[in-house]
Coordinates of C-alpha atoms in Angstrom, one line a residue:
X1 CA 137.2 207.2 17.0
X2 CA 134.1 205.0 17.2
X3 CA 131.4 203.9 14.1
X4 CA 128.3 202.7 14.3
X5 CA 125.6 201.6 11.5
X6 CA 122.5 202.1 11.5
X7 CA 119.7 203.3 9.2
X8 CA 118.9 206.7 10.4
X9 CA 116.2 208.1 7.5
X10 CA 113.9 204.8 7.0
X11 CA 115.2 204.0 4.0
X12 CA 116.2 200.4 4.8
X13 CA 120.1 201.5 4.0
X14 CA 122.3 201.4 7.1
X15 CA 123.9 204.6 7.4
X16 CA 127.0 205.5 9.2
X17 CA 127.8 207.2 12.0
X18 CA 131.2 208.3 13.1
X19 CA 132.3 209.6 16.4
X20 CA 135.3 212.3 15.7
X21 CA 137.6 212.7 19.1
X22 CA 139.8 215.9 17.9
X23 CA 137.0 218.1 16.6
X24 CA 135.0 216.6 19.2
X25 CA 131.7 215.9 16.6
X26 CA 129.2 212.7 15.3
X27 CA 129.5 212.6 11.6
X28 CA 126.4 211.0 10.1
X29 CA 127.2 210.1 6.4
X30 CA 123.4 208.8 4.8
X31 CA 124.0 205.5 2.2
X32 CA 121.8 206.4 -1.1
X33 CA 120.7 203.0 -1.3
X34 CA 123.5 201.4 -3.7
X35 CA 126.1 201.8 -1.1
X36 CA 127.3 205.3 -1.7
X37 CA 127.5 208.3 1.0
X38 CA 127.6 211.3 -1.0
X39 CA 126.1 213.6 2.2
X40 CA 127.5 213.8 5.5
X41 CA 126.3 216.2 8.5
X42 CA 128.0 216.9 11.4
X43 CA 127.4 217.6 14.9
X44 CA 128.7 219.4 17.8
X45 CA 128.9 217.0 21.3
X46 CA 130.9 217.3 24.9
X47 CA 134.7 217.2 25.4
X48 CA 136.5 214.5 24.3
X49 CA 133.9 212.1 22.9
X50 CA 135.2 208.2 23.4
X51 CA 132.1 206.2 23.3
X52 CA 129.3 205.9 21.1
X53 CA 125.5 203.9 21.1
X54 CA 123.0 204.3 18.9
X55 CA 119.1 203.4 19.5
X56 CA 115.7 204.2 20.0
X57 CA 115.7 206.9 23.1
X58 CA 112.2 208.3 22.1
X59 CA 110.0 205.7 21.3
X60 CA 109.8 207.0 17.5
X61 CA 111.2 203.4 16.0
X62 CA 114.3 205.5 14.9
X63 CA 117.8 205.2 16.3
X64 CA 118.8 207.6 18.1
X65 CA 123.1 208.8 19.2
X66 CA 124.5 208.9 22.5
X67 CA 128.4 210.1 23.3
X68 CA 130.8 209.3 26.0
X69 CA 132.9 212.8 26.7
X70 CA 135.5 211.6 28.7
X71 CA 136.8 215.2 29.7
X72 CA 133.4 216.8 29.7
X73 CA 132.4 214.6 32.2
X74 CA 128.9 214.0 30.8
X75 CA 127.1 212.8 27.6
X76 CA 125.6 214.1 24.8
X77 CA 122.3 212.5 23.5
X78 CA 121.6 213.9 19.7
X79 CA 117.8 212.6 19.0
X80 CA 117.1 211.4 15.3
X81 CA 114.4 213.3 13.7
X82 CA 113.6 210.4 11.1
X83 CA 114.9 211.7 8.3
X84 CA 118.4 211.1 9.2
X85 CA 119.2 214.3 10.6
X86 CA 120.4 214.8 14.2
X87 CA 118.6 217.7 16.4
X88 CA 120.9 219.5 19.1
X89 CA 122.4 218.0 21.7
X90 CA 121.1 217.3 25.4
X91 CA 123.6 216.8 27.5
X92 CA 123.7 215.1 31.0
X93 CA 126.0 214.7 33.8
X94 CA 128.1 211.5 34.0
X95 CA 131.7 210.6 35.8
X96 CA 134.8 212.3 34.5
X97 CA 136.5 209.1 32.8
X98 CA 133.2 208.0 31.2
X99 CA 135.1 206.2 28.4
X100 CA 132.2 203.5 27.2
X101 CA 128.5 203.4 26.9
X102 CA 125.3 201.2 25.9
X103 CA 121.8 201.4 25.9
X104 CA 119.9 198.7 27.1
X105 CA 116.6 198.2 28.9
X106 CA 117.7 197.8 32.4
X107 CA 113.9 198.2 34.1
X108 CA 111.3 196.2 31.3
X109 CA 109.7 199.2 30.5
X110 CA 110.4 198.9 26.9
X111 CA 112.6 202.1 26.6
X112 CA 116.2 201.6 26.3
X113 CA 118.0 203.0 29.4
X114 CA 122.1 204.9 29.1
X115 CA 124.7 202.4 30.7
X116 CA 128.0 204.3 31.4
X117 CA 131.6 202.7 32.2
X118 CA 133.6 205.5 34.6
X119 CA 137.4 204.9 34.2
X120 CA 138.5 206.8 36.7
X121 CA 135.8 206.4 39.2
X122 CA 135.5 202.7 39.1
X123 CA 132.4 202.6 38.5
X124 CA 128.7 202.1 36.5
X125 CA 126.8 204.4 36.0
X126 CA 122.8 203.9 34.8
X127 CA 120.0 206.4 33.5
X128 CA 116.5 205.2 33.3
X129 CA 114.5 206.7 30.0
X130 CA 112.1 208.5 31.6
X131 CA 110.6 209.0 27.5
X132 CA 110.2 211.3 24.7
X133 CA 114.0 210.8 24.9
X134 CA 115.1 212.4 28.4
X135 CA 117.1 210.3 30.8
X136 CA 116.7 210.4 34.8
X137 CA 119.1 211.1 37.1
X138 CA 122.2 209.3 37.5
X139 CA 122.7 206.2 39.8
X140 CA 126.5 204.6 40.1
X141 CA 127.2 201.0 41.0
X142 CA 131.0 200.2 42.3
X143 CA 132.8 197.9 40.3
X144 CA 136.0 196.8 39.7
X145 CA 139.3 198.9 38.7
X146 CA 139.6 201.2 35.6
X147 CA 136.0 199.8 33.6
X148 CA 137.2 200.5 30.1
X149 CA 134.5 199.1 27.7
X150 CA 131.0 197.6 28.1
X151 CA 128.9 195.5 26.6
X152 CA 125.1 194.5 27.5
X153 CA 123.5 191.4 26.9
X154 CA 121.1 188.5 29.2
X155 CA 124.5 186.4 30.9
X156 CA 121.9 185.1 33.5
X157 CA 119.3 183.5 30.9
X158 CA 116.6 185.7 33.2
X159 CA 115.2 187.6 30.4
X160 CA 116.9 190.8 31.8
X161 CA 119.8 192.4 30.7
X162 CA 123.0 192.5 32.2
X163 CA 126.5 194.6 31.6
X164 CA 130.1 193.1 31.0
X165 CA 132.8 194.9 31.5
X166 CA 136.8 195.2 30.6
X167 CA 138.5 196.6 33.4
X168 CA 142.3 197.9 32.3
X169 CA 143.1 198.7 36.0
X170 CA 142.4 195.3 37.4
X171 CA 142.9 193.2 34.5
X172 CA 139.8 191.4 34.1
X173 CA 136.7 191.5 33.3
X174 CA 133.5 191.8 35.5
X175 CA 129.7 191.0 34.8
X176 CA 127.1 193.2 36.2
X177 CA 123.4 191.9 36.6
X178 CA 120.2 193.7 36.4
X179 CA 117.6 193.0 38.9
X180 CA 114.9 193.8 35.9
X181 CA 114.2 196.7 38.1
X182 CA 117.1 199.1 37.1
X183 CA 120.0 198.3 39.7
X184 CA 123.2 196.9 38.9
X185 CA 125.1 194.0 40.7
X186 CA 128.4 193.7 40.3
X187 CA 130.1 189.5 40.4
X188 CA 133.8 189.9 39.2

């Protein structure tokens, strides 16, 4: 299971957002304002779902859900229509093993791009936001063994951000730069 908060209707309350492995679902339970989440919806996403990300995909200034499905071999993006519900699924390709993602601008284009970790590929994996909430095709950078979880964040102090990752295979942890044009270096 993953959680996230954020606020998902405008309301200034951070809602929840729970990722739900066995019945393979998001749960989004909506805070009244004084703390409370009396309403929950649920939502169908791929097999297995391990990671969760929430942000803006769209350009709409609301966050949005993305899913890791570690069997399904893809990810499930589940755009936020601003009132704090979830519209259907898109679902895109990714590496069987995909076990952590995070969305971070990887090009400067202002649109937060999907940043995969692939298990049992050894790999990155990146899609650029191409807007309106679709994602372009997949690119994979190696790294090192088993990438387990990542993170994103400037480790470079360039102004462009860059991915670290926890690598259960190899016992270590790696840090991937961004070139501020979308590619991925990897420095273990």
């Amino acid at each position: 299971m993953a959680l996230g908060a954020a606020d998902l209707n405008g309301d200034s309350a951070a809602d929840i957002v729970a990722l739900n492995y066995e019945t393979e679902t998001v749960s989004v339970a909506l805070n009244d304002s004084t703390g409370q989440f009396p309403t929950e919806q649920t939502y169908p996403v791929g097999a297995e779902p391990v990671g969760l990300a929430l942000g803006d995909l769209n350009g709409d200034g609301k966050p949005d859900v993305a899913t890791a499905n570690q069997k399904g071999g893809d990810v499930s993006v589940l755009l936020n229509d601003g009132a704090g519900s979830l519209l259907s699924e898109l679902r895109y390709p990714s590496a069987t093993g995909c076990r952590s993602i995070v969305l971070t601008d990887l090009n400067g284009d202002g649109a937060r791009d999907l940043v995969g970790a692939n298990y049992l590929d050894d790999s990155l994996s990146s899609r650029l936001n191409l807007g309106q909430g679709a994602l372009g095709e997949a690119q994979r950078f190696s790294t090192l063994e088993g990438p387990y979880v990542i993170a994103s964040g400037d480790l470079s102090d360039d102004g462009v951000p860059d991915i670290v990752a926890i690598h259960l295979g190899a016992g270590s942890v790696s840090v991937s730069f961004g070139d501020g044009g979308g590619q991925l270096g990897c420095a273990p």
